[in-house]
Amino acid sequence: MPDAPPVTETVKDVETEKEIEIRYAPELDRISASIEAFADGKCSHVAVISDPFAGQAVLIDEIRKRYGDRIFYFSFESVVSRKDFIATIRRQREKDIIIIDRCHFLALRRIGGFDLLDEFLHLLTSSRKLFVTTWNSYTWSYLDSVRNISAYFPEVIHLPQMDVPMLKSIILGQYSGEIQFVDDTPRVEKRFISVTWKEAEILKRTVRYPYFGIHPEYLGRSAGTYDSVAAEDIIFRRIQKISEGNLGIALKIWENSFSYPHIRASSIPDAQCIIDLTVNEAFLLLIILSMDSIHTDDLREIAGPEMEIEKVLYRLHNLGLVEEKDGLYTVQPEALNCSAVYLKRMRMVW
């Protein structure tokens, strides 16, 4: 589908990064404070925790720009099977700040799956350098529950959700042409107060309860008064609600819903989804969710020879829960929150 005329690629990238940096300014300040304190003799290792697609790369890139001459940067791209990286880090004698990206690849949910994580934590506690690390939020929750990993990181930073104005600013900042917002949803949706059903765990039981939502954009409006401004608010509120403030998911929803010059509320998918998986399917979905992205070979090694991995991945793909590119599997952005809710209900994630 054709896009609105964008601003130049360079300007677009710069402006978008600036917007994200503004949103993450408190988190950037906390990391910078740890680095400045380290220069005064206080070592507070940093763990940056985020959901897949949440945009933590921009935050880490900004830290690298600010302290580039002091930083050694290392990123895990697949499941770690050897401890060569330990020697690589030890050789960085002239760098006093070590950024390790995607540390969730250090741990596996199997017997012996924490060996390399333990090697890394030993290095961290015995080193005279400051470590800034990034982790998948679902892996972090698991490791903190079973290993109390937060004890190793005095500064734990969870990336916050983006609100409606910030998502709107970042998304619209990519275009120079006028965009027309159309609220073409059924009139029955346009209520000041809406009721939906949610679930909660109470005394180890799942309880459904009504949730009353307030929609101020509809207050005082009658039929025929839903102008473009109101439609713009409605559309971005829906995108924020479905994405739960996750930047990558919001951008994906926008991309799939936008047809220049129109963005219609009816094209934005429903937030609800129904999942019913086998044990093996739920397990592989959990691993993919917890690793951000993972290669088929790594999935095969984790799953073991008993599982028909191709069959399981085929079904997950057909259900719209995962996507594959060049042998790497990721959770479908639009299905991330739905998948997480299901796995929480199954008590497979915290």
mmCIF file of C-alpha atoms in Angstrom:
data_model
loop_
_atom_site.group_PDB
_atom_site.id
_atom_site.type_symbol
_atom_site.label_atom_id
_atom_site.label_comp_id
_atom_site.label_asym_id
_atom_site.label_seq_id
_atom_site.Cartn_x
_atom_site.Cartn_y
_atom_site.Cartn_z
ATOM 1 C CA MET A 1 0.000 0.000 0.000
ATOM 2 C CA PRO A 2 1.420 3.472 -0.867
ATOM 3 C CA ASP A 3 2.808 5.631 1.885
ATOM 4 C CA ALA A 4 2.452 9.317 2.494
ATOM 5 C CA PRO A 5 5.422 11.257 1.189
ATOM 6 C CA PRO A 6 8.025 10.889 3.939
ATOM 7 C CA VAL A 7 10.570 13.446 4.921
ATOM 8 C CA THR A 8 14.092 12.618 3.880
ATOM 9 C CA GLU A 9 15.372 9.356 5.369
ATOM 10 C CA THR A 10 18.163 11.064 7.297
ATOM 11 C CA VAL A 11 15.896 13.689 8.843
ATOM 12 C CA LYS A 12 13.219 11.086 9.597
ATOM 13 C CA ASP A 13 15.663 8.828 11.421
ATOM 14 C CA VAL A 14 17.175 11.721 13.383
ATOM 15 C CA GLU A 15 13.824 13.173 14.398
ATOM 16 C CA THR A 16 12.428 9.782 15.392
ATOM 17 C CA GLU A 17 15.480 9.005 17.510
ATOM 18 C CA LYS A 18 15.212 12.405 19.190
ATOM 19 C CA GLU A 19 11.577 11.737 20.072
ATOM 20 C CA ILE A 20 12.436 8.354 21.583
ATOM 21 C CA GLU A 21 15.351 9.850 23.495
ATOM 22 C CA ILE A 22 12.990 12.457 24.954
ATOM 23 C CA ARG A 23 10.630 9.700 26.097
ATOM 24 C CA TYR A 24 13.506 7.744 27.605
ATOM 25 C CA ALA A 25 15.224 10.787 29.120
ATOM 26 C CA PRO A 26 14.755 9.602 32.750
ATOM 27 C CA GLU A 27 16.212 6.178 31.881
ATOM 28 C CA LEU A 28 19.141 7.775 30.034
ATOM 29 C CA ASP A 29 19.774 9.981 33.056
ATOM 30 C CA ARG A 30 19.833 6.962 35.388
ATOM 31 C CA ILE A 31 22.392 5.156 33.224
ATOM 32 C CA SER A 32 24.495 8.306 32.930
ATOM 33 C CA ALA A 33 24.334 8.765 36.705
ATOM 34 C CA SER A 34 25.678 5.232 37.209
ATOM 35 C CA ILE A 35 28.516 5.945 34.784
ATOM 36 C CA GLU A 36 29.387 9.245 36.455
ATOM 37 C CA ALA A 37 29.255 7.617 39.900
ATOM 38 C CA PHE A 38 31.556 4.866 38.652
ATOM 39 C CA ALA A 39 34.179 7.503 37.875
ATOM 40 C CA ASP A 40 33.965 8.467 41.576
ATOM 41 C CA GLY A 41 34.513 4.891 42.729
ATOM 42 C CA LYS A 42 30.941 3.598 43.045
ATOM 43 C CA CYS A 43 30.131 0.573 40.872
ATOM 44 C CA SER A 44 26.414 0.046 40.199
ATOM 45 C CA HIS A 45 25.965 -2.389 37.333
ATOM 46 C CA VAL A 46 22.951 -1.621 35.135
ATOM 47 C CA ALA A 47 20.280 -3.943 33.727
ATOM 48 C CA VAL A 48 17.925 -2.479 31.108
ATOM 49 C CA ILE A 49 14.746 -4.572 30.844
ATOM 50 C CA SER A 50 12.286 -4.342 27.963
ATOM 51 C CA ASP A 51 9.691 -6.271 26.000
ATOM 52 C CA PRO A 52 10.498 -7.333 22.437
ATOM 53 C CA PHE A 53 10.188 -4.461 19.900
ATOM 54 C CA ALA A 54 10.151 -1.805 22.663
ATOM 55 C CA GLY A 55 12.982 0.290 21.186
ATOM 56 C CA GLN A 56 15.763 -0.133 23.718
ATOM 57 C CA ALA A 57 18.347 -0.012 20.896
ATOM 58 C CA VAL A 58 17.909 3.755 20.628
ATOM 59 C CA LEU A 59 18.627 4.143 24.344
ATOM 60 C CA ILE A 60 21.786 2.015 24.169
ATOM 61 C CA ASP A 61 22.924 3.811 21.005
ATOM 62 C CA GLU A 62 22.644 7.141 22.809
ATOM 63 C CA ILE A 63 24.773 5.894 25.712
ATOM 64 C CA ARG A 64 27.369 4.696 23.198
ATOM 65 C CA LYS A 65 27.413 8.154 21.605
ATOM 66 C CA ARG A 66 27.865 9.901 24.948
ATOM 67 C CA TYR A 67 30.664 7.684 26.258
ATOM 68 C CA GLY A 68 32.029 6.086 23.091
ATOM 69 C CA ASP A 69 35.716 6.319 23.903
ATOM 70 C CA ARG A 70 35.187 4.480 27.202
ATOM 71 C CA ILE A 71 32.850 1.747 25.975
ATOM 72 C CA PHE A 72 33.335 -1.785 24.708
ATOM 73 C CA TYR A 73 30.113 -3.006 23.124
ATOM 74 C CA PHE A 74 29.214 -6.672 22.664
ATOM 75 C CA SER A 75 25.927 -8.229 21.532
ATOM 76 C CA PHE A 76 24.807 -11.842 21.645
ATOM 77 C CA GLU A 77 23.027 -12.795 18.432
ATOM 78 C CA SER A 78 22.145 -16.406 19.259
ATOM 79 C CA VAL A 79 22.114 -18.880 22.126
ATOM 80 C CA VAL A 80 25.549 -18.876 23.779
ATOM 81 C CA SER A 81 27.214 -22.290 23.816
ATOM 82 C CA ARG A 82 30.842 -21.351 24.530
ATOM 83 C CA LYS A 83 32.497 -19.007 27.000
ATOM 84 C CA ASP A 84 34.867 -17.348 24.525
ATOM 85 C CA PHE A 85 33.091 -14.055 25.187
ATOM 86 C CA ILE A 86 34.542 -14.035 28.719
ATOM 87 C CA ALA A 87 38.098 -13.862 27.354
ATOM 88 C CA THR A 88 37.017 -11.216 24.836
ATOM 89 C CA ILE A 89 35.698 -8.997 27.620
ATOM 90 C CA ARG A 90 38.758 -9.542 29.799
ATOM 91 C CA ARG A 91 40.992 -8.307 26.961
ATOM 92 C CA GLN A 92 39.365 -4.866 27.001
ATOM 93 C CA ARG A 93 41.948 -3.313 29.288
ATOM 94 C CA GLU A 94 41.529 0.255 28.011
ATOM 95 C CA LYS A 95 37.729 0.337 28.314
ATOM 96 C CA ASP A 96 36.066 0.799 31.689
ATOM 97 C CA ILE A 97 32.420 0.491 30.559
ATOM 98 C CA ILE A 98 31.195 -2.808 29.098
ATOM 99 C CA ILE A 99 27.831 -2.865 27.321
ATOM 100 C CA ILE A 100 26.494 -6.378 26.810
ATOM 101 C CA ASP A 101 23.376 -6.492 24.656
ATOM 102 C CA ARG A 102 20.748 -9.298 24.621
ATOM 103 C CA CYS A 103 21.959 -11.086 27.736
ATOM 104 C CA HIS A 104 18.886 -13.326 27.699
ATOM 105 C CA PHE A 105 20.858 -15.613 25.348
ATOM 106 C CA LEU A 106 23.044 -16.600 28.319
ATOM 107 C CA ALA A 107 20.377 -18.758 29.983
ATOM 108 C CA LEU A 108 18.383 -21.760 28.792
ATOM 109 C CA ARG A 109 15.419 -23.468 30.425
ATOM 110 C CA ARG A 110 17.022 -26.903 30.672
ATOM 111 C CA ILE A 111 19.464 -28.846 32.861
ATOM 112 C CA GLY A 112 22.804 -27.048 32.834
ATOM 113 C CA GLY A 113 21.209 -24.046 31.145
ATOM 114 C CA PHE A 114 22.608 -21.567 33.688
ATOM 115 C CA ASP A 115 26.297 -22.518 33.410
ATOM 116 C CA LEU A 116 27.298 -19.677 31.085
ATOM 117 C CA LEU A 117 25.097 -17.228 32.958
ATOM 118 C CA ASP A 118 26.978 -18.124 36.130
ATOM 119 C CA GLU A 119 30.302 -17.587 34.332
ATOM 120 C CA PHE A 120 29.138 -14.152 33.275
ATOM 121 C CA LEU A 121 27.898 -13.183 36.737
ATOM 122 C CA HIS A 122 31.209 -14.294 38.240
ATOM 123 C CA LEU A 123 33.023 -12.064 35.746
ATOM 124 C CA LEU A 124 30.723 -9.183 36.590
ATOM 125 C CA THR A 125 31.253 -9.445 40.349
ATOM 126 C CA SER A 126 35.030 -9.853 40.087
ATOM 127 C CA SER A 127 35.646 -7.167 37.458
ATOM 128 C CA ARG A 128 36.709 -3.586 38.041
ATOM 129 C CA LYS A 129 34.608 -2.408 35.123
ATOM 130 C CA LEU A 130 31.054 -1.123 34.962
ATOM 131 C CA PHE A 131 28.604 -3.357 33.108
ATOM 132 C CA VAL A 132 25.510 -2.047 31.315
ATOM 133 C CA THR A 133 23.362 -4.960 30.152
ATOM 134 C CA THR A 134 20.080 -5.446 28.293
ATOM 135 C CA TRP A 135 17.584 -8.253 28.853
ATOM 136 C CA ASN A 136 14.306 -9.538 27.472
ATOM 137 C CA SER A 137 11.662 -8.780 30.115
ATOM 138 C CA TYR A 138 10.215 -12.319 30.139
ATOM 139 C CA THR A 139 13.625 -13.953 30.564
ATOM 140 C CA TRP A 140 14.498 -11.437 33.264
ATOM 141 C CA SER A 141 11.315 -12.156 35.244
ATOM 142 C CA TYR A 142 12.059 -15.874 35.092
ATOM 143 C CA LEU A 143 15.708 -15.501 36.114
ATOM 144 C CA ASP A 144 14.859 -13.081 38.900
ATOM 145 C CA SER A 145 12.311 -15.542 40.239
ATOM 146 C CA VAL A 146 14.568 -18.607 40.171
ATOM 147 C CA ARG A 147 18.020 -17.001 40.611
ATOM 148 C CA ASN A 148 17.407 -13.553 42.139
ATOM 149 C CA ILE A 149 19.470 -12.048 39.337
ATOM 150 C CA SER A 150 18.510 -8.477 40.254
ATOM 151 C CA ALA A 151 20.839 -8.801 43.258
ATOM 152 C CA TYR A 152 23.764 -8.426 40.830
ATOM 153 C CA PHE A 153 22.449 -5.160 39.361
ATOM 154 C CA PRO A 154 21.926 -2.242 41.756
ATOM 155 C CA GLU A 155 20.394 -0.256 38.890
ATOM 156 C CA VAL A 156 17.483 -2.105 37.250
ATOM 157 C CA ILE A 157 15.697 -0.036 34.596
ATOM 158 C CA HIS A 158 12.403 -1.147 33.074
ATOM 159 C CA LEU A 159 11.550 0.735 29.890
ATOM 160 C CA PRO A 160 8.168 2.421 30.342
ATOM 161 C CA GLN A 161 5.191 2.231 28.032
ATOM 162 C CA MET A 162 4.796 5.107 25.591
ATOM 163 C CA ASP A 163 1.708 7.234 25.996
ATOM 164 C CA VAL A 164 -0.603 8.418 23.226
ATOM 165 C CA PRO A 165 1.049 11.828 22.601
ATOM 166 C CA MET A 166 4.519 10.260 22.308
ATOM 167 C CA LEU A 167 3.391 7.498 19.947
ATOM 168 C CA LYS A 168 1.552 10.079 17.852
ATOM 169 C CA SER A 169 4.600 12.344 17.714
ATOM 170 C CA ILE A 170 6.958 9.532 16.672
ATOM 171 C CA ILE A 171 4.633 8.030 14.056
ATOM 172 C CA LEU A 172 3.512 11.278 12.441
ATOM 173 C CA GLY A 173 7.073 12.583 12.536
ATOM 174 C CA GLN A 174 7.895 10.125 9.748
ATOM 175 C CA TYR A 175 5.702 11.904 7.199
ATOM 176 C CA SER A 176 5.651 15.307 5.535
ATOM 177 C CA GLY A 177 2.296 14.985 3.743
ATOM 178 C CA GLU A 178 -1.148 15.515 5.246
ATOM 179 C CA ILE A 179 -2.795 12.397 6.671
ATOM 180 C CA GLN A 180 -6.564 12.029 6.869
ATOM 181 C CA PHE A 181 -7.954 10.234 9.914
ATOM 182 C CA VAL A 182 -11.292 8.469 9.477
ATOM 183 C CA ASP A 183 -13.334 7.067 12.344
ATOM 184 C CA ASP A 184 -15.535 4.604 10.459
ATOM 185 C CA THR A 185 -16.225 2.251 13.353
ATOM 186 C CA PRO A 186 -19.848 1.367 14.218
ATOM 187 C CA ARG A 187 -21.642 4.014 16.250
ATOM 188 C CA VAL A 188 -22.215 1.470 19.028
ATOM 189 C CA GLU A 189 -18.520 1.804 19.905
ATOM 190 C CA LYS A 190 -18.770 5.537 20.451
ATOM 191 C CA ARG A 191 -19.702 5.550 24.125
ATOM 192 C CA PHE A 192 -18.277 7.708 26.869
ATOM 193 C CA ILE A 193 -18.197 4.647 29.141
ATOM 194 C CA SER A 194 -17.483 1.153 27.806
ATOM 195 C CA VAL A 195 -17.417 -2.222 29.544
ATOM 196 C CA THR A 196 -14.934 -4.997 28.794
ATOM 197 C CA TRP A 197 -14.018 -8.154 30.677
ATOM 198 C CA LYS A 198 -10.583 -8.822 32.177
ATOM 199 C CA GLU A 199 -9.016 -11.642 34.179
ATOM 200 C CA ALA A 200 -7.013 -11.731 37.396
ATOM 201 C CA GLU A 201 -5.447 -14.419 39.585
ATOM 202 C CA ILE A 202 -7.086 -14.431 43.039
ATOM 203 C CA LEU A 203 -6.253 -17.171 45.530
ATOM 204 C CA LYS A 204 -4.803 -19.281 42.692
ATOM 205 C CA ARG A 205 -8.019 -19.009 40.688
ATOM 206 C CA THR A 206 -8.682 -17.076 37.484
ATOM 207 C CA VAL A 207 -11.514 -14.618 38.058
ATOM 208 C CA ARG A 208 -13.214 -12.578 35.316
ATOM 209 C CA TYR A 209 -14.393 -9.085 36.209
ATOM 210 C CA PRO A 210 -15.914 -6.120 34.349
ATOM 211 C CA TYR A 211 -13.606 -3.238 33.472
ATOM 212 C CA PHE A 212 -15.161 0.168 32.864
ATOM 213 C CA GLY A 213 -13.320 2.342 30.365
ATOM 214 C CA ILE A 214 -13.684 6.118 30.037
ATOM 215 C CA HIS A 215 -13.461 7.663 26.560
ATOM 216 C CA PRO A 216 -13.309 11.461 26.958
ATOM 217 C CA GLU A 217 -13.017 11.938 23.196
ATOM 218 C CA TYR A 218 -16.723 10.983 22.913
ATOM 219 C CA LEU A 219 -17.977 13.216 25.732
ATOM 220 C CA GLY A 220 -20.418 15.835 24.527
ATOM 221 C CA ARG A 221 -20.332 14.647 20.906
ATOM 222 C CA SER A 222 -23.407 13.705 18.934
ATOM 223 C CA ALA A 223 -23.821 11.905 15.635
ATOM 224 C CA GLY A 224 -22.129 13.772 12.800
ATOM 225 C CA THR A 225 -19.644 15.627 15.024
ATOM 226 C CA TYR A 226 -16.801 13.108 14.790
ATOM 227 C CA ASP A 227 -14.401 15.321 12.876
ATOM 228 C CA SER A 228 -10.840 14.544 11.785
ATOM 229 C CA VAL A 229 -9.367 15.782 15.066
ATOM 230 C CA ALA A 230 -11.587 13.453 17.082
ATOM 231 C CA ALA A 231 -10.803 10.588 14.702
ATOM 232 C CA GLU A 232 -7.076 11.192 15.154
ATOM 233 C CA ASP A 233 -7.424 10.916 18.928
ATOM 234 C CA ILE A 234 -9.558 7.796 18.662
ATOM 235 C CA ILE A 235 -7.152 6.049 16.293
ATOM 236 C CA PHE A 236 -4.049 6.725 18.363
ATOM 237 C CA ARG A 237 -5.817 5.743 21.570
ATOM 238 C CA ARG A 238 -6.679 2.408 19.952
ATOM 239 C CA ILE A 239 -3.129 1.891 18.719
ATOM 240 C CA GLN A 240 -1.748 2.659 22.180
ATOM 241 C CA LYS A 241 -4.249 0.351 23.860
ATOM 242 C CA ILE A 242 -3.564 -2.594 21.547
ATOM 243 C CA SER A 243 0.226 -2.122 21.596
ATOM 244 C CA GLU A 244 0.232 -1.363 25.342
ATOM 245 C CA GLY A 245 2.632 1.469 24.594
ATOM 246 C CA ASN A 246 5.203 -0.762 22.870
ATOM 247 C CA LEU A 247 6.773 1.367 20.124
ATOM 248 C CA GLY A 248 7.630 -1.467 17.739
ATOM 249 C CA ILE A 249 4.151 -2.956 17.945
ATOM 250 C CA ALA A 250 2.511 0.449 17.482
ATOM 251 C CA LEU A 251 4.610 1.098 14.371
ATOM 252 C CA LYS A 252 3.659 -2.321 12.968
ATOM 253 C CA ILE A 253 -0.050 -1.700 13.568
ATOM 254 C CA TRP A 254 0.237 1.685 11.867
ATOM 255 C CA GLU A 255 2.140 0.230 8.918
ATOM 256 C CA ASN A 256 -0.480 -2.485 8.358
ATOM 257 C CA SER A 257 -3.429 -0.093 8.764
ATOM 258 C CA PHE A 258 -2.243 2.965 6.822
ATOM 259 C CA SER A 259 -3.096 3.496 3.138
ATOM 260 C CA TYR A 260 -2.078 6.958 1.972
ATOM 261 C CA PRO A 261 -3.583 9.385 2.619
ATOM 262 C CA HIS A 262 -6.068 7.644 4.926
ATOM 263 C CA ILE A 263 -5.844 5.829 8.226
ATOM 264 C CA ARG A 264 -9.164 4.279 9.200
ATOM 265 C CA ALA A 265 -10.104 3.170 12.700
ATOM 266 C CA SER A 266 -11.759 0.062 11.256
ATOM 267 C CA SER A 267 -8.428 -1.117 9.825
ATOM 268 C CA ILE A 268 -6.834 -1.353 13.272
ATOM 269 C CA PRO A 269 -7.097 -4.942 14.557
ATOM 270 C CA ASP A 270 -9.072 -5.938 17.606
ATOM 271 C CA ALA A 271 -7.012 -6.313 20.767
ATOM 272 C CA GLN A 272 -8.699 -9.591 21.645
ATOM 273 C CA CYS A 273 -7.447 -12.979 20.474
ATOM 274 C CA ILE A 274 -8.081 -16.595 21.447
ATOM 275 C CA ILE A 275 -5.201 -19.044 21.833
ATOM 276 C CA ASP A 276 -5.433 -22.747 22.547
ATOM 277 C CA LEU A 277 -2.088 -24.556 22.278
ATOM 278 C CA THR A 278 -0.600 -27.937 23.059
ATOM 279 C CA VAL A 279 2.141 -28.198 25.665
ATOM 280 C CA ASN A 280 4.844 -28.315 22.984
ATOM 281 C CA GLU A 281 3.376 -25.357 21.109
ATOM 282 C CA ALA A 282 3.157 -23.277 24.274
ATOM 283 C CA PHE A 283 6.742 -24.193 25.194
ATOM 284 C CA LEU A 284 8.184 -23.115 21.836
ATOM 285 C CA LEU A 285 6.122 -19.922 21.893
ATOM 286 C CA LEU A 286 7.533 -19.234 25.353
ATOM 287 C CA ILE A 287 11.122 -19.706 24.151
ATOM 288 C CA ILE A 288 10.612 -17.432 21.128
ATOM 289 C CA LEU A 289 8.954 -14.776 23.282
ATOM 290 C CA SER A 290 11.753 -14.954 25.863
ATOM 291 C CA MET A 291 14.591 -14.639 23.326
ATOM 292 C CA ASP A 292 13.243 -11.782 21.135
ATOM 293 C CA SER A 293 14.430 -13.761 18.092
ATOM 294 C CA ILE A 294 15.964 -17.207 17.841
ATOM 295 C CA HIS A 295 17.282 -19.461 15.092
ATOM 296 C CA THR A 296 15.634 -22.758 14.204
ATOM 297 C CA ASP A 297 18.803 -24.670 15.118
ATOM 298 C CA ASP A 298 18.803 -23.184 18.611
ATOM 299 C CA LEU A 299 15.117 -24.015 19.028
ATOM 300 C CA ARG A 300 15.818 -27.583 17.945
ATOM 301 C CA GLU A 301 18.635 -27.910 20.497
ATOM 302 C CA ILE A 302 16.477 -26.523 23.304
ATOM 303 C CA ALA A 303 13.430 -28.619 22.426
ATOM 304 C CA GLY A 304 15.343 -31.885 22.129
ATOM 305 C CA PRO A 305 14.879 -34.775 19.665
ATOM 306 C CA GLU A 306 11.503 -35.820 21.068
ATOM 307 C CA MET A 307 9.672 -32.767 19.716
ATOM 308 C CA GLU A 308 8.564 -32.485 16.084
ATOM 309 C CA ILE A 309 9.777 -28.911 15.930
ATOM 310 C CA GLU A 310 8.903 -28.220 12.277
ATOM 311 C CA LYS A 311 5.298 -29.294 12.892
ATOM 312 C CA VAL A 312 5.024 -27.107 15.992
ATOM 313 C CA LEU A 313 6.546 -24.049 14.279
ATOM 314 C CA TYR A 314 4.272 -24.566 11.275
ATOM 315 C CA ARG A 315 1.202 -24.438 13.504
ATOM 316 C CA LEU A 316 2.424 -21.391 15.451
ATOM 317 C CA HIS A 317 3.067 -19.624 12.149
ATOM 318 C CA ASN A 318 -0.355 -20.542 10.762
ATOM 319 C CA LEU A 319 -2.008 -19.226 13.921
ATOM 320 C CA GLY A 320 -0.336 -15.866 13.326
ATOM 321 C CA LEU A 321 1.662 -16.048 16.554
ATOM 322 C CA VAL A 322 5.199 -16.165 15.137
ATOM 323 C CA GLU A 323 6.975 -15.092 11.970
ATOM 324 C CA GLU A 324 10.119 -16.397 10.301
ATOM 325 C CA LYS A 325 12.834 -14.675 8.299
ATOM 326 C CA ASP A 326 16.112 -16.277 7.233
ATOM 327 C CA GLY A 327 15.673 -19.044 9.786
ATOM 328 C CA LEU A 328 15.034 -16.643 12.674
ATOM 329 C CA TYR A 329 11.737 -16.825 14.527
ATOM 330 C CA THR A 330 10.127 -13.926 16.376
ATOM 331 C CA VAL A 331 6.712 -13.416 17.894
ATOM 332 C CA GLN A 332 4.366 -11.564 15.551
ATOM 333 C CA PRO A 333 4.378 -7.988 16.943
ATOM 334 C CA GLU A 334 0.590 -7.745 16.893
ATOM 335 C CA ALA A 335 0.331 -11.075 18.748
ATOM 336 C CA LEU A 336 2.919 -10.347 21.449
ATOM 337 C CA ASN A 337 0.591 -9.094 24.170
ATOM 338 C CA CYS A 338 -1.994 -11.767 23.420
ATOM 339 C CA SER A 339 0.715 -14.465 23.588
ATOM 340 C CA ALA A 340 2.031 -13.087 26.864
ATOM 341 C CA VAL A 341 -1.433 -13.078 28.432
ATOM 342 C CA TYR A 342 -1.973 -16.694 27.392
ATOM 343 C CA LEU A 343 1.400 -17.844 28.745
ATOM 344 C CA LYS A 344 0.757 -16.012 32.007
ATOM 345 C CA ARG A 345 -2.570 -17.767 32.295
ATOM 346 C CA MET A 346 -0.725 -21.048 31.779
ATOM 347 C CA ARG A 347 1.736 -19.907 34.511
ATOM 348 C CA MET A 348 4.656 -20.206 32.072
ATOM 349 C CA VAL A 349 5.718 -16.568 32.416
ATOM 350 C CA TRP A 350 5.504 -14.153 35.301
#
